[in-house]
CSV table of C-alpha atoms in Angstrom, one decimal:
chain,number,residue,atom,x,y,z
A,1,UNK,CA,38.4,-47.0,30.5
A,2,UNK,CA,35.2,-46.9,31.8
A,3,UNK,CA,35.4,-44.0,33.4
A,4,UNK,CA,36.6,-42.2,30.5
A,5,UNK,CA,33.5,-43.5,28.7
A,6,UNK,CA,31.7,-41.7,31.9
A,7,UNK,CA,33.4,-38.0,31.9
A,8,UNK,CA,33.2,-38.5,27.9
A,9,UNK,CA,29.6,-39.1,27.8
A,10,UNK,CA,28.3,-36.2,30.4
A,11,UNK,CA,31.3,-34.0,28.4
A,12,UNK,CA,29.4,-34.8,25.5
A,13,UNK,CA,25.7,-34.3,27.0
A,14,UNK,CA,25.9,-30.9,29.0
A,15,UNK,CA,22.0,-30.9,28.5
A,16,UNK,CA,22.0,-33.9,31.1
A,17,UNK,CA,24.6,-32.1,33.5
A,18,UNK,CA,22.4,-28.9,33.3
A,19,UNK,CA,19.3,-30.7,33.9
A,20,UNK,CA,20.6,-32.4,36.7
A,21,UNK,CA,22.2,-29.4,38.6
A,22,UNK,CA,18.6,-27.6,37.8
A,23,UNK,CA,16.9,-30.3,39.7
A,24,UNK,CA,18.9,-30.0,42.5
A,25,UNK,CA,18.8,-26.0,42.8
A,26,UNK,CA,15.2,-26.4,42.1
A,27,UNK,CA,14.9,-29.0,45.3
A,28,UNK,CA,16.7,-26.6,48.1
A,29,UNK,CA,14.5,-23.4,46.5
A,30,UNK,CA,11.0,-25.4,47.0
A,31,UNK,CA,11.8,-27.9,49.9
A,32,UNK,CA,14.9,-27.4,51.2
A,33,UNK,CA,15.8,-25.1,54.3
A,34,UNK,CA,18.4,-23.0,52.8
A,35,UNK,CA,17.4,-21.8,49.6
A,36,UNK,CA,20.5,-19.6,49.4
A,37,UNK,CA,21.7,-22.5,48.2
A,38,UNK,CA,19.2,-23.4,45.6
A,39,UNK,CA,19.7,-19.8,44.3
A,40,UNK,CA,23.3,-19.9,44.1
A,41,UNK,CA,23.2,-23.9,42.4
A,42,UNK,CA,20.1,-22.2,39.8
A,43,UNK,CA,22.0,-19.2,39.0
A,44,UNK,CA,25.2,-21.0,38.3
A,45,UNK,CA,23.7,-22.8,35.9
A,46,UNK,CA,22.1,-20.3,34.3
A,47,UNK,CA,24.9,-18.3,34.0
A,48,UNK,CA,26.9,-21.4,32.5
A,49,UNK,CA,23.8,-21.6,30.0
A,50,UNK,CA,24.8,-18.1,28.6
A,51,UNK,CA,28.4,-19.3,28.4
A,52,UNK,CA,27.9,-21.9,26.5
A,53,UNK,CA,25.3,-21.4,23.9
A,54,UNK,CA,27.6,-18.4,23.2
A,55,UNK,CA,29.2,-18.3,19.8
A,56,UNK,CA,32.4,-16.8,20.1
A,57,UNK,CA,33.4,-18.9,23.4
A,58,UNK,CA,32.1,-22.0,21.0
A,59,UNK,CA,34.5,-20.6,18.1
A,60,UNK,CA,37.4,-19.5,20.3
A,61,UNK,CA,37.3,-22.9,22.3
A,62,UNK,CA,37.5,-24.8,19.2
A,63,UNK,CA,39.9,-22.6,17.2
A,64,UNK,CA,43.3,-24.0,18.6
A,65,UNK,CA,42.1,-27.4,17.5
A,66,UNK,CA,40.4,-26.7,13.6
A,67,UNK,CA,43.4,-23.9,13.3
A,68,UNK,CA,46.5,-26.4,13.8
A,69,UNK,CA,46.5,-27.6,10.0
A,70,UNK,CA,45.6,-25.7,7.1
A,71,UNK,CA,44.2,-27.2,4.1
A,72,UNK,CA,45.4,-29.0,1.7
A,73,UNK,CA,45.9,-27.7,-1.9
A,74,UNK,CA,48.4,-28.1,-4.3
A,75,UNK,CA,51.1,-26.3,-2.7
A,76,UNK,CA,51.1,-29.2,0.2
A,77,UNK,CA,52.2,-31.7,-3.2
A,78,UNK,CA,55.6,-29.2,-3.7
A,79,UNK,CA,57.0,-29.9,-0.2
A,80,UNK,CA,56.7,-33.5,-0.5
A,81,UNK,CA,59.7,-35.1,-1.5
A,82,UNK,CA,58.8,-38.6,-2.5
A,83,UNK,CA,55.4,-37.9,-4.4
A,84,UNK,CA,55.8,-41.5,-6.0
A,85,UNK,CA,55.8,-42.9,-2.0
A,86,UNK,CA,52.2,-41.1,-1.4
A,87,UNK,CA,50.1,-43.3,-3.1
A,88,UNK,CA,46.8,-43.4,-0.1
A,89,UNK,CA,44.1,-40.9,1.0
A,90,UNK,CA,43.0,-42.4,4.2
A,91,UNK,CA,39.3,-40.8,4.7
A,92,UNK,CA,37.7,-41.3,8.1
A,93,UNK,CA,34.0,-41.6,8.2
A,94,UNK,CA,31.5,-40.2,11.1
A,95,UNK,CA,28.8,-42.0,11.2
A,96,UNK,CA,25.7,-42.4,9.2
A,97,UNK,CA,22.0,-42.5,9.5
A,98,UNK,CA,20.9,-46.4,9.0
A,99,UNK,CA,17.7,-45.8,6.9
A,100,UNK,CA,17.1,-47.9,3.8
A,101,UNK,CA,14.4,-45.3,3.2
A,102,UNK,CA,16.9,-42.4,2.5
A,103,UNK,CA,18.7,-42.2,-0.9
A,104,UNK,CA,22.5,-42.8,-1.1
A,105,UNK,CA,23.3,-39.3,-0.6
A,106,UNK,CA,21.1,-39.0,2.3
A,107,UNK,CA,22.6,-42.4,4.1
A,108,UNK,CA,25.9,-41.0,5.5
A,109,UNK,CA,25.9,-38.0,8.2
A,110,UNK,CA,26.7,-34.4,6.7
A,111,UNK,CA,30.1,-35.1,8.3
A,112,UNK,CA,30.9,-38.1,6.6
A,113,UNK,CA,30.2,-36.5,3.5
A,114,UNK,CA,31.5,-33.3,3.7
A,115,UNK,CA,35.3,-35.7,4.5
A,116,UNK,CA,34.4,-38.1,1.1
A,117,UNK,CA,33.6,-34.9,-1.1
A,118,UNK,CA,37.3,-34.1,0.5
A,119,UNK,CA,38.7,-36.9,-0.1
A,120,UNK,CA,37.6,-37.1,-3.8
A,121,UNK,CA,38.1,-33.8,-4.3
A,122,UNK,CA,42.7,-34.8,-3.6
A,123,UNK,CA,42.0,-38.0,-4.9
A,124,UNK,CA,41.7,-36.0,-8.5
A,125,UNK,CA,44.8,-34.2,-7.5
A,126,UNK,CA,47.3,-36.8,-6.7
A,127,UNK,CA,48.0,-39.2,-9.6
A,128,UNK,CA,47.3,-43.2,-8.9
A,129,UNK,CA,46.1,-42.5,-5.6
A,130,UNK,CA,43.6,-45.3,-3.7
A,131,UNK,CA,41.0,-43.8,-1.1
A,132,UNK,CA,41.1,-45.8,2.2
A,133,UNK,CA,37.3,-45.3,3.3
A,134,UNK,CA,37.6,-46.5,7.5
A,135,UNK,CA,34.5,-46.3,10.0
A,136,UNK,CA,32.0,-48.5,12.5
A,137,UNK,CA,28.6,-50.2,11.3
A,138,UNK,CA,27.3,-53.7,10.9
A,139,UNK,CA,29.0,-55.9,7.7
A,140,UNK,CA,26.1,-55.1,5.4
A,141,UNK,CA,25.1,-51.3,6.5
A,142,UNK,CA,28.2,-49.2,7.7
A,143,UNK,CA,30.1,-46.0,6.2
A,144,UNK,CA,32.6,-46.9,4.5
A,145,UNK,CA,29.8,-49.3,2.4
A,146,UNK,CA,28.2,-45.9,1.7
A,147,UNK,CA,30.8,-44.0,1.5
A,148,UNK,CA,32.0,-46.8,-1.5
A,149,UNK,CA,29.2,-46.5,-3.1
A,150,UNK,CA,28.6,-42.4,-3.5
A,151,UNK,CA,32.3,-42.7,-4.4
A,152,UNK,CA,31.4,-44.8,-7.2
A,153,UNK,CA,28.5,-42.5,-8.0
A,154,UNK,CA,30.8,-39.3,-7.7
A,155,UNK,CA,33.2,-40.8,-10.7
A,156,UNK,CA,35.8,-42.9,-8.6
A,157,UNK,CA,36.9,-46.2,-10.4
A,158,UNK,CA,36.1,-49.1,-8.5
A,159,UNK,CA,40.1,-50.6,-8.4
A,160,UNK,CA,41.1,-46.9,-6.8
A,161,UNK,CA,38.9,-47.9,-3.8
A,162,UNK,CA,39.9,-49.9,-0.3
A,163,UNK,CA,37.6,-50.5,2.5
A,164,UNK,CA,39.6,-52.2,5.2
A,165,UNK,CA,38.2,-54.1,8.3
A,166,UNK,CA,35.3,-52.0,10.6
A,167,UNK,CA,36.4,-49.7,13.2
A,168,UNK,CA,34.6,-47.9,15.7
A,169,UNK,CA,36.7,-45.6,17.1
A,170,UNK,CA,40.0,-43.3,16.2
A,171,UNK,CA,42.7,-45.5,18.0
A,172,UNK,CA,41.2,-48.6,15.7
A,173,UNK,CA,41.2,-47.0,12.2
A,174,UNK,CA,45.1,-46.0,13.1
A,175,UNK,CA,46.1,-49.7,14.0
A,176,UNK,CA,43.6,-50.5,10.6
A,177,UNK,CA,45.4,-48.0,9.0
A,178,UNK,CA,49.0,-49.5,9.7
A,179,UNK,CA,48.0,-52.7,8.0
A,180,UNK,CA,47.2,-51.4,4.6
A,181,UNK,CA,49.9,-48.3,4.8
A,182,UNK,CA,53.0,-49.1,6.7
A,183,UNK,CA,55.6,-46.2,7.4
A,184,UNK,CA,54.6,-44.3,3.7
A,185,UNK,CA,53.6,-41.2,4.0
A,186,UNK,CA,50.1,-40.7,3.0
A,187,UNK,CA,47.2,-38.2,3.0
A,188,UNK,CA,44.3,-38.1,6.1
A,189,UNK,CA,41.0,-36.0,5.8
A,190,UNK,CA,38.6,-35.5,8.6
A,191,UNK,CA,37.5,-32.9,10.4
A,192,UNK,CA,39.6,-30.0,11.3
A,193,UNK,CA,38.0,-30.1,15.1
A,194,UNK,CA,39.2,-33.9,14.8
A,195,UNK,CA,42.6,-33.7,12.7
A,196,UNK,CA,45.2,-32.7,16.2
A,197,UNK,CA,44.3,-35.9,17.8
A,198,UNK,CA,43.9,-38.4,14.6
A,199,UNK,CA,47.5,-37.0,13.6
A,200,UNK,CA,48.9,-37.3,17.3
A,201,UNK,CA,47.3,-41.1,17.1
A,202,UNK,CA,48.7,-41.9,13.5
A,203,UNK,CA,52.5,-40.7,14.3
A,204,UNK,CA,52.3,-43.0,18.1
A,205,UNK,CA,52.5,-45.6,15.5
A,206,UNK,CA,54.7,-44.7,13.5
A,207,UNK,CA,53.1,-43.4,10.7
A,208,UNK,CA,53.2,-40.2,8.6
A,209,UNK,CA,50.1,-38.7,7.7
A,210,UNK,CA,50.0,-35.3,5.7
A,211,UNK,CA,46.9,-33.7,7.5
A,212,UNK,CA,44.2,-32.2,5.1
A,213,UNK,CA,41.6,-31.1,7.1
A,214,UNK,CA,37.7,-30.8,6.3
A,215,UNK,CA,34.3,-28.4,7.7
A,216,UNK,CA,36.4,-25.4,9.2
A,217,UNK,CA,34.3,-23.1,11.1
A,218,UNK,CA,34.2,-19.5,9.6
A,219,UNK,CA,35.4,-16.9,11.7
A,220,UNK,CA,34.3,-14.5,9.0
A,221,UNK,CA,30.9,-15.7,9.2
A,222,UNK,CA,30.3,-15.5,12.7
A,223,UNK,CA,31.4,-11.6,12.9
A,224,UNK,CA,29.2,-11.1,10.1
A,225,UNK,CA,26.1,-12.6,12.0
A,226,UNK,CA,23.9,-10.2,12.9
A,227,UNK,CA,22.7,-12.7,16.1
A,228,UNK,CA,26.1,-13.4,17.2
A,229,UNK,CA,25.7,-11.6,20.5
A,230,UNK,CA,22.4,-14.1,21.5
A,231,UNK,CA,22.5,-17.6,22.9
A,232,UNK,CA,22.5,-20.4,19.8
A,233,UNK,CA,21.6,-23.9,20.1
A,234,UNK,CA,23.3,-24.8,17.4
A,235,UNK,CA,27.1,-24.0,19.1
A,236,UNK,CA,26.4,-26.7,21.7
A,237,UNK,CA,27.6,-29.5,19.3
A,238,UNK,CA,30.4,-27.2,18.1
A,239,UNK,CA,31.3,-27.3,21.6
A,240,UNK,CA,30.6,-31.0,22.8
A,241,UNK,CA,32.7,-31.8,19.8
A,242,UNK,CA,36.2,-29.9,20.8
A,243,UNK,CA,35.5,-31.0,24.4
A,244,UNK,CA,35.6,-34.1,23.2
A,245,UNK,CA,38.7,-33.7,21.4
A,246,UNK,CA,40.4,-32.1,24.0
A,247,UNK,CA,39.4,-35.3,26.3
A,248,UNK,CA,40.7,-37.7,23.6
A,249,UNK,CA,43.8,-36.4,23.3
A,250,UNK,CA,44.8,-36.0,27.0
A,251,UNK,CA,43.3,-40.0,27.5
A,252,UNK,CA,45.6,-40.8,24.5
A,253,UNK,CA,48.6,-38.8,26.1
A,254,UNK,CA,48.0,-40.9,29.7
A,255,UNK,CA,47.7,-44.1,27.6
A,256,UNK,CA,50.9,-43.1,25.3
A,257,UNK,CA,53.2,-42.1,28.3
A,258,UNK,CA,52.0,-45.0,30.2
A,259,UNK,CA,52.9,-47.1,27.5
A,260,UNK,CA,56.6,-45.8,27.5
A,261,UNK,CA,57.1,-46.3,31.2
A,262,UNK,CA,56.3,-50.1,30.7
A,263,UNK,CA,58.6,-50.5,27.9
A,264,UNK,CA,61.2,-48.8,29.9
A,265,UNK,CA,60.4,-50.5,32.4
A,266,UNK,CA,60.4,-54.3,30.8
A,267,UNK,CA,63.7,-53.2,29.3
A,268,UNK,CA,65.4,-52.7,32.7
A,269,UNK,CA,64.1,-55.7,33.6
A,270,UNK,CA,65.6,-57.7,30.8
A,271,UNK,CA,69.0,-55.7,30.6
């Protein structure tokens, strides 16, 4: 675990790996003896600078996981076969900015938002529905408080609101999730970058979420930009966030498998 935490947080923070390798490239060109090798360490790194404040490697490196699930609109409603059954909108929060100060719109990241407006938005659509708002925070300042109260603000009726136990991380809103839920199928929004792996963690127990994702990146946009050919600062969270993704999914594949194995194995055992 804690070395996940490790690769996940330098995964997340290439600023600190690029620093880093800088410094040491830096070193062997002003004091070492071989500065071939302080040219080849700085001009690596400059090189994977360009690479990744690029764009289209950002939007092509996240597009198999925001593409996976399109959104959801009415159509999704005509392929479901129990629409009594689907009665919960499970909205995952991401975070928000723990300033008094700030007005209620203002409290809750642009991401956390962007998934209530979602979330309200097929709320409206599917009749008698409740909005599960899940998330991380202290008991008296945390998202899903927030995202309760712009909720509230936005036209939702209290009793058509559930905020279940904190969670701080994916794997604990889905065993949250279970609680409240069970085996019904019911509707998930978060982001499209984070949708593959929620989904992958929600069916491991069981459950049948009916994906509807949120904050796509437009591929439209991006071939429209006149600057798209330049190094962007902006695409390094784009790309911090799918690396993430991709890491969470194959730590959750190792832990999944692993998982199976001891079952299997306890099963031998007993039989």
């Amino acid at each position: 675990m804690y070395i996940y935490d490790l690769i996940k947080y330098f995964a997340g923070n290439p600023e600190i790996l690029v620093l880093f390798f800088s410094l040491i490239g830096l070193f062997f060109l002003w004091f070492g003896k071989k500065q071939i090798i302080g040219k080849i360490i700085v001009s690596i790194v400059f090189i994977f600078i360009l690479i990744i404040s690029n764009q289209y490697f950002a939007y092509y490196w996240a597009s198999p996981l925001q593409n996976e699930y399109p959104p959801f609109t009415t159509k999704n409603l005509q392929y479901i076969k129990n629409k009594d059954c689907l009665k919960y909108i499970v909205v995952l929060g991401a975070g928000l900015k723990a300033n008094y100060y700030y007005p209620v719109t203002d409290q809750i990241t642009k991401t956390s938002l962007l998934r209530l407006v979602e979330g309200i938005r097929i709320h409206k659509l599917v009749p008698n529905s409740k909005l599960i708002f899940e998330g991380g925070g202290s008991p008296n300042f945390n998202t899903p408080l927030f995202m309760y109260r712009l909720a509230l603000i936005m036209g939702v009726k209290e009793k058509d609101i559930i905020i279940p136990v904190l969670s701080h991380t994916t794997i604990q809103n889905t065993e949250i999730s279970q609680n409240t839920v069970g085996s019904s199928p019911f509707i998930l929004v978060t982001s499209a970058i984070h949708m593959p792996r929620a989904v992958m963690l929600y069916k491991s127990l069981g459950m049948q979420p009916i994906p509807a994702p949120v904050g796509f990146n437009s591929k439209k946009m991006l071939l429209e930009n006149s600057n798209r050919f330049f190094p962007n600062s902006s695409v390094f969270s784009r790309l911090t966030a799918a690396l993430h993704e991709y890491l969470g999914i194959i730590f959750s594949s190792v832990i999944d498998n692993n998982g199976k194995k001891q079952e299997v194995n306890s099963q031998k055992k007993t039989g």
